[in-house]
Amino acid sequence: MLPAAGEVPWRAVVNGTEKELAIESNAILLDVLRDKAGCLGAKRGCDMGTCGCCSVLIDGQPRLSCLTLAAEADGRDITTVEGLADGHHLHPIQQTFADYGGSQCGFCSPGFLVVISALLEENPTPSDPEIKSAIEGNLCRCTGYQQIVDSVRAASQILTSGGSIEDSTAPKSDPHPGFSEEGAS
Ligand code: FES
Ligand code: FES
């Protein structure tokens, strides 16, 4: 960590709300978001830039907040997973993650969701290779990724057709693979 030079003022729009904070000059953005801005959705996984759990959007672009100095985001627009929903309406990728099993334990989900929201904003109809390329920096130990890709396809359908999940023709993978009713106790 860089030596601190004391507290400095820091200002940013976080999930649509102006934040004015006093932070250590060498503070890491992930720490500021979690400890000072109340955005616990940004997760600390590896703290080394390899898992993607801490992904946030800065001016709409995905960034690893564990590798970003908060000072670099001063005056910028920051979006965490808490900022994806529109009031009580989930972002389509949040809804399809729930419906298609894109989230299992859920620890990686905030990072995936913000990265995918940026992908869909830029390209509402990504191909499978484009989806896989967009999420290559995000690790998930639970899903095997297929449910995540299916979720992105379904969200794309919703965004481009203005339709509902029922309208989606994307293949719906088993959200709980390996679990059978007979075997449940
Ligand atoms: S916590 Fe930032 S990449 Fe893993
Ligand atoms: S859902 Fe558990 S790590 Fe991705």
GROMACS .gro file of C-alpha atoms and ligand atoms in nm:
model
  193
    1MET     CA    1   0.000   0.000   0.000
    2LEU     CA    2   0.118   0.351  -0.074
    3PRO     CA    3   0.206   0.564   0.230
    4ALA     CA    4  -0.093   0.771   0.340
    5ALA     CA    5  -0.070   1.146   0.326
    6GLY     CA    6  -0.368   1.206   0.550
    7GLU     CA    7  -0.733   1.252   0.471
    8VAL     CA    8  -0.847   1.423   0.157
    9PRO     CA    9  -1.195   1.516   0.038
   10TRP     CA   10  -1.350   1.275  -0.209
   11ARG     CA   11  -1.661   1.327  -0.412
   12ALA     CA   12  -1.840   1.096  -0.652
   13VAL     CA   13  -2.186   0.999  -0.767
   14VAL     CA   14  -2.242   0.651  -0.627
   15ASN     CA   15  -2.549   0.474  -0.758
   16GLY     CA   16  -2.704   0.806  -0.851
   17THR     CA   17  -2.637   0.975  -0.518
   18GLU     CA   18  -2.375   1.245  -0.458
   19LYS     CA   19  -2.127   1.132  -0.196
   20GLU     CA   20  -1.887   1.368  -0.025
   21LEU     CA   21  -1.646   1.183   0.199
   22ALA     CA   22  -1.314   1.228   0.371
   23ILE     CA   23  -1.083   0.942   0.276
   24GLU     CA   24  -0.719   0.848   0.319
   25SER     CA   25  -0.532   0.974   0.016
   26ASN     CA   26  -0.413   0.621  -0.063
   27ALA     CA   27  -0.752   0.453  -0.001
   28ILE     CA   28  -0.859   0.170  -0.228
   29LEU     CA   29  -1.193   0.220  -0.399
   30LEU     CA   30  -1.333  -0.111  -0.271
   31ASP     CA   31  -1.266  -0.003   0.089
   32VAL     CA   32  -1.426   0.336   0.035
   33LEU     CA   33  -1.735   0.184  -0.125
   34ARG     CA   34  -1.781  -0.081   0.143
   35ASP     CA   35  -1.668   0.104   0.455
   36LYS     CA   36  -1.767   0.463   0.383
   37ALA     CA   37  -2.032   0.461   0.109
   38GLY     CA   38  -2.229   0.166   0.246
   39CYS     CA   39  -2.209  -0.038  -0.073
   40LEU     CA   40  -2.158  -0.386   0.068
   41GLY     CA   41  -2.263  -0.540  -0.263
   42ALA     CA   42  -1.909  -0.489  -0.392
   43LYS     CA   43  -1.739  -0.804  -0.265
   44ARG     CA   44  -1.382  -0.866  -0.157
   45GLY     CA   45  -1.276  -1.199  -0.300
   46CYS     CA   46  -0.908  -1.232  -0.379
   47ASP     CA   47  -0.805  -0.867  -0.328
   48MET     CA   48  -0.552  -0.934  -0.604
   49GLY     CA   49  -0.737  -0.863  -0.927
   50THR     CA   50  -0.807  -1.222  -1.020
   51CYS     CA   51  -1.168  -1.302  -0.921
   52GLY     CA   52  -1.381  -1.009  -1.039
   53CYS     CA   53  -1.601  -1.012  -0.726
   54CYS     CA   54  -1.520  -0.647  -0.660
   55SER     CA   55  -1.618  -0.527  -1.010
   56VAL     CA   56  -1.796  -0.194  -1.027
   57LEU     CA   57  -1.868   0.047  -1.310
   58ILE     CA   58  -1.682   0.376  -1.331
   59ASP     CA   59  -1.847   0.600  -1.587
   60GLY     CA   60  -2.012   0.284  -1.722
   61GLN     CA   61  -1.691   0.088  -1.765
   62PRO     CA   62  -1.616  -0.224  -1.556
   63ARG     CA   63  -1.326  -0.182  -1.316
   64LEU     CA   64  -1.179  -0.394  -1.041
   65SER     CA   65  -1.233  -0.181  -0.734
   66CYS     CA   66  -0.972  -0.375  -0.533
   67LEU     CA   67  -0.704  -0.253  -0.775
   68THR     CA   68  -0.834   0.101  -0.814
   69LEU     CA   69  -0.729   0.395  -0.600
   70ALA     CA   70  -1.034   0.582  -0.483
   71ALA     CA   71  -0.862   0.899  -0.600
   72GLU     CA   72  -0.885   0.770  -0.958
   73ALA     CA   73  -1.262   0.764  -0.923
   74ASP     CA   74  -1.287   1.112  -0.770
   75GLY     CA   75  -1.558   1.309  -0.949
   76ARG     CA   76  -1.676   1.008  -1.146
   77ASP     CA   77  -1.997   0.813  -1.170
   78ILE     CA   78  -1.978   0.480  -0.987
   79THR     CA   79  -2.227   0.196  -1.008
   80THR     CA   80  -2.229  -0.106  -0.781
   81VAL     CA   81  -2.479  -0.389  -0.787
   82GLU     CA   82  -2.703  -0.184  -0.557
   83GLY     CA   83  -2.747   0.065  -0.840
   84LEU     CA   84  -2.863  -0.173  -1.113
   85ALA     CA   85  -3.231  -0.199  -1.021
   86ASP     CA   86  -3.471   0.075  -1.125
   87GLY     CA   87  -3.659   0.134  -0.805
   88HIS     CA   88  -3.850  -0.188  -0.736
   89HIS     CA   89  -3.781  -0.320  -1.087
   90LEU     CA   90  -3.482  -0.547  -1.113
   91HIS     CA   91  -3.244  -0.503  -1.404
   92PRO     CA   92  -3.322  -0.781  -1.656
   93ILE     CA   93  -2.992  -0.954  -1.580
   94GLN     CA   94  -3.078  -0.958  -1.209
   95GLN     CA   95  -3.414  -1.116  -1.288
   96THR     CA   96  -3.272  -1.378  -1.525
   97PHE     CA   97  -2.990  -1.464  -1.284
   98ALA     CA   98  -3.261  -1.555  -1.036
   99ASP     CA   99  -3.472  -1.746  -1.291
  100TYR     CA  100  -3.192  -1.927  -1.473
  101GLY     CA  101  -2.971  -2.016  -1.178
  102GLY     CA  102  -2.697  -1.766  -1.266
  103SER     CA  103  -2.654  -1.719  -0.894
  104GLN     CA  104  -2.594  -2.013  -0.661
  105CYS     CA  105  -2.403  -1.918  -0.342
  106GLY     CA  106  -2.419  -1.563  -0.478
  107PHE     CA  107  -2.079  -1.438  -0.369
  108CYS     CA  108  -1.958  -1.377  -0.723
  109SER     CA  109  -2.291  -1.244  -0.849
  110PRO     CA  110  -2.249  -0.870  -0.782
  111GLY     CA  111  -1.936  -0.867  -0.995
  112PHE     CA  112  -2.093  -1.065  -1.276
  113LEU     CA  113  -2.407  -0.852  -1.271
  114VAL     CA  114  -2.232  -0.518  -1.309
  115VAL     CA  115  -1.999  -0.651  -1.580
  116ILE     CA  116  -2.290  -0.803  -1.774
  117SER     CA  117  -2.501  -0.490  -1.735
  118ALA     CA  118  -2.219  -0.295  -1.902
  119LEU     CA  119  -2.196  -0.554  -2.179
  120LEU     CA  120  -2.570  -0.534  -2.249
  121GLU     CA  121  -2.564  -0.155  -2.239
  122GLU     CA  122  -2.297  -0.154  -2.507
  123ASN     CA  123  -2.418  -0.456  -2.700
  124PRO     CA  124  -2.777  -0.569  -2.629
  125THR     CA  125  -2.737  -0.877  -2.849
  126PRO     CA  126  -2.402  -1.030  -2.761
  127SER     CA  127  -2.298  -1.357  -2.918
  128ASP     CA  128  -2.190  -1.643  -2.693
  129PRO     CA  129  -1.820  -1.568  -2.759
  130GLU     CA  130  -1.884  -1.203  -2.674
  131ILE     CA  131  -2.059  -1.304  -2.351
  132LYS     CA  132  -1.774  -1.535  -2.257
  133SER     CA  133  -1.517  -1.269  -2.339
  134ALA     CA  134  -1.700  -1.011  -2.124
  135ILE     CA  135  -1.707  -1.237  -1.818
  136GLU     CA  136  -1.364  -1.394  -1.856
  137GLY     CA  137  -1.231  -1.188  -1.562
  138ASN     CA  138  -1.502  -1.311  -1.327
  139LEU     CA  139  -1.467  -1.641  -1.145
  140CYS     CA  140  -1.754  -1.856  -1.020
  141ARG     CA  141  -1.702  -2.174  -0.819
  142CYS     CA  142  -2.065  -2.285  -0.824
  143THR     CA  143  -2.248  -2.255  -1.154
  144GLY     CA  144  -2.015  -2.397  -1.416
  145TYR     CA  145  -2.093  -2.075  -1.609
  146GLN     CA  146  -2.360  -2.225  -1.838
  147GLN     CA  147  -2.644  -2.083  -1.627
  148ILE     CA  148  -2.473  -1.745  -1.637
  149VAL     CA  149  -2.448  -1.752  -2.017
  150ASP     CA  150  -2.814  -1.860  -2.035
  151SER     CA  151  -2.908  -1.572  -1.806
  152VAL     CA  152  -2.733  -1.324  -2.033
  153ARG     CA  153  -2.908  -1.465  -2.341
  154ALA     CA  154  -3.246  -1.434  -2.168
  155ALA     CA  155  -3.176  -1.081  -2.048
  156SER     CA  156  -3.077  -0.990  -2.402
  157GLN     CA  157  -3.410  -1.122  -2.527
  158ILE     CA  158  -3.597  -0.917  -2.270
  159LEU     CA  159  -3.404  -0.600  -2.350
  160THR     CA  160  -3.440  -0.628  -2.724
  161SER     CA  161  -3.801  -0.744  -2.741
  162GLY     CA  162  -3.940  -0.541  -2.456
  163GLY     CA  163  -4.095  -0.872  -2.361
  164SER     CA  164  -4.111  -1.080  -2.049
  165ILE     CA  165  -3.904  -1.375  -1.941
  166GLU     CA  166  -4.184  -1.603  -2.062
  167ASP     CA  167  -4.130  -1.459  -2.410
  168SER     CA  168  -3.763  -1.552  -2.404
  169THR     CA  169  -3.658  -1.836  -2.632
  170ALA     CA  170  -3.321  -1.877  -2.464
  171PRO     CA  171  -3.262  -2.232  -2.339
  172LYS     CA  172  -3.344  -2.249  -1.972
  173SER     CA  173  -3.086  -2.449  -1.781
  174ASP     CA  174  -3.168  -2.627  -1.458
  175PRO     CA  175  -3.109  -2.364  -1.190
  176HIS     CA  176  -3.025  -2.637  -0.939
  177PRO     CA  177  -2.837  -2.909  -1.128
  178GLY     CA  178  -2.791  -3.235  -0.941
  179PHE     CA  179  -3.093  -3.176  -0.719
  180SER     CA  180  -3.393  -3.405  -0.766
  181GLU     CA  181  -3.727  -3.397  -0.592
  182GLU     CA  182  -3.701  -3.772  -0.520
  183GLY     CA  183  -3.366  -3.728  -0.353
  184ALA     CA  184  -3.478  -3.434  -0.143
  185SER     CA  185  -3.542  -3.494   0.224
  186FES     S1  186  -1.144  -0.889  -0.502
  186FES    FE1  187  -1.093  -0.766  -0.672
  186FES     S2  188  -1.050  -0.908  -0.831
  186FES    FE2  189  -1.086  -1.034  -0.656
  187FES     S1  190  -2.249  -1.855  -0.738
  187FES    FE1  191  -2.106  -1.924  -0.590
  187FES     S2  192  -1.914  -1.850  -0.663
  187FES    FE2  193  -2.054  -1.801  -0.820
   0.00000   0.00000   0.00000
